[in-house]
C-alpha positions as a printed NumPy array, in Angstrom:
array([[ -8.085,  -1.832,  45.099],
       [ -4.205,  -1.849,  44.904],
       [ -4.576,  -5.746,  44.717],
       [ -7.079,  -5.701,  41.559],
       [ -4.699,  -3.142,  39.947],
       [ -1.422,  -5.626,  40.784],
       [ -3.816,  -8.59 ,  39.424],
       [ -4.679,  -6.003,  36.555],
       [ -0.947,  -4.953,  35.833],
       [ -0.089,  -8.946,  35.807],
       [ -2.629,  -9.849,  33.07 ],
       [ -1.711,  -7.038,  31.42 ],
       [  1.933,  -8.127,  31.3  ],
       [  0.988, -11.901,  30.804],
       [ -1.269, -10.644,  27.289],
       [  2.009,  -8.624,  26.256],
       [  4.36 , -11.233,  26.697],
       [  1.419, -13.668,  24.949],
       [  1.465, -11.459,  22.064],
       [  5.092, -11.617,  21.609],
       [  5.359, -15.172,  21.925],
       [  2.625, -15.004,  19.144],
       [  4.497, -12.231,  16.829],
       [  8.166, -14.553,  17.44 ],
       [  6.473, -18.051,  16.346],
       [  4.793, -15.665,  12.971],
       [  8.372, -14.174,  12.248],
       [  9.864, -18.016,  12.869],
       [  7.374, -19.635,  10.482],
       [  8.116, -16.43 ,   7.968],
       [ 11.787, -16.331,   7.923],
       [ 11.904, -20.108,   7.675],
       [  9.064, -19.761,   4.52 ],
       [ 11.85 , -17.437,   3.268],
       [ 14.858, -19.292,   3.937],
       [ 13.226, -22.482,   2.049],
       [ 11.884, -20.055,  -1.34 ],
       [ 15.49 , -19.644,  -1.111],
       [ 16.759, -22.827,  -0.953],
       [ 14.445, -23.953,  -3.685],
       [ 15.705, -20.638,  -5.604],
       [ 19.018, -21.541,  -5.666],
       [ 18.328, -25.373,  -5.852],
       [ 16.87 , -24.674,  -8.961],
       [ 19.643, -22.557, -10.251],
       [ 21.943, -24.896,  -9.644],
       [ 20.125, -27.447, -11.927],
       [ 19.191, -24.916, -14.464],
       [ 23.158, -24.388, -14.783],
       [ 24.089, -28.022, -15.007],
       [ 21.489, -28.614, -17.699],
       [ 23.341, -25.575, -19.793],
       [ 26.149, -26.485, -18.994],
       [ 25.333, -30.441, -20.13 ],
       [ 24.163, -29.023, -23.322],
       [ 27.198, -27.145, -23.673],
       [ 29.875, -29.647, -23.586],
       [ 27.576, -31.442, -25.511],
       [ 27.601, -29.052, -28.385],
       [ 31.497, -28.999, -27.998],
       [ 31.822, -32.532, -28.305],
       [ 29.592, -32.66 , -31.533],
       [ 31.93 , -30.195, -32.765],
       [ 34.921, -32.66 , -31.968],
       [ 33.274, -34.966, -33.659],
       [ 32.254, -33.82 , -37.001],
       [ 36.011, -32.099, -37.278],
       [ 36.755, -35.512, -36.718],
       [ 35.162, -37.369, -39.285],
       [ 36.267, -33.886, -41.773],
       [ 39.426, -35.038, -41.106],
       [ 39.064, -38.747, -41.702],
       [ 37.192, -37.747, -44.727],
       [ 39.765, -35.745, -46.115],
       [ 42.2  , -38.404, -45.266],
       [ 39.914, -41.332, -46.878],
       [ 39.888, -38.795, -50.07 ],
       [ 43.579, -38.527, -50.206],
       [ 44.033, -41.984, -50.37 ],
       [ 41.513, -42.523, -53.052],
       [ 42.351, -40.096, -55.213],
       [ 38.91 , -38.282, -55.208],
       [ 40.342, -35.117, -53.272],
       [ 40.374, -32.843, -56.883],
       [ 36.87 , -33.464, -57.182],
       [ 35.206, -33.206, -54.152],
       [ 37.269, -29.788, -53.546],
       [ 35.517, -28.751, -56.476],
       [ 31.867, -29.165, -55.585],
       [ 32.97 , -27.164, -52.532],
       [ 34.559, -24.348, -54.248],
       [ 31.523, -24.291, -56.127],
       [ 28.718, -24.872, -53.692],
       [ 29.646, -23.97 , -50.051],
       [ 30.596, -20.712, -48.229],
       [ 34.185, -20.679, -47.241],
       [ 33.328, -20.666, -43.474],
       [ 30.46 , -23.043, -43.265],
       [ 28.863, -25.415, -41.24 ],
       [ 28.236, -27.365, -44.171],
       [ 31.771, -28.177, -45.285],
       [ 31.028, -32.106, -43.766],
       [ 28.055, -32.04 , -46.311],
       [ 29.999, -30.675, -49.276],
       [ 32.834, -33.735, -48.297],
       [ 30.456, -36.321, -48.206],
       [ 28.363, -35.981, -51.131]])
């Protein structure tokens, strides 16, 4: 009797330690599912900030530019004389602060 209860006690403590072993691997595999949502998480962050930030400097560039070529254009019209009358057509048609001063230059 006390050696079926010792074999009884041992399975006992072999189906325990089974079901740990079972519940470790099932927290493993979670926290690793976790730690890769994550990574992708961030991962995709990181590429959703590059792209703004891409279109960004873009953006800021295109600015350079076209206060660029308002400059040359105001330049070209000093040297050909036509400043008077292309300040004019601005007065007349374009907002003071405007994104369309380069169209009001040029035409």
């Amino acid at each position: 009797v006390v050696e079926a209860e010792a074999k009884a006690r041992v399975a006992v403590a072999e189906a325990l330690e089974a079901e740990a072993k079972a519940k470790a691997a099932v927290a493993k595999v979670d926290a690793e599912a976790r730690v890769a949502d994550a990574e992708a998480a961030a991962k995709a962050r990181v590429a959703e900030a590059e792209a703004t930030t891409k279109v960004r400097v873009a953006a800021a560039e295109a600015l350079e530019a076209d206060l660029k070529i308002l400059k040359l254009g105001k330049e070209i019209d000093v040297f050909t004389g036509e400043c008077e009358v292309k300040e004019y057509l601005c007065v007349s048609v374009c907002t003071p602060v405007s994104l369309s001063v380069a169209h009001c230059l040029f035409f």
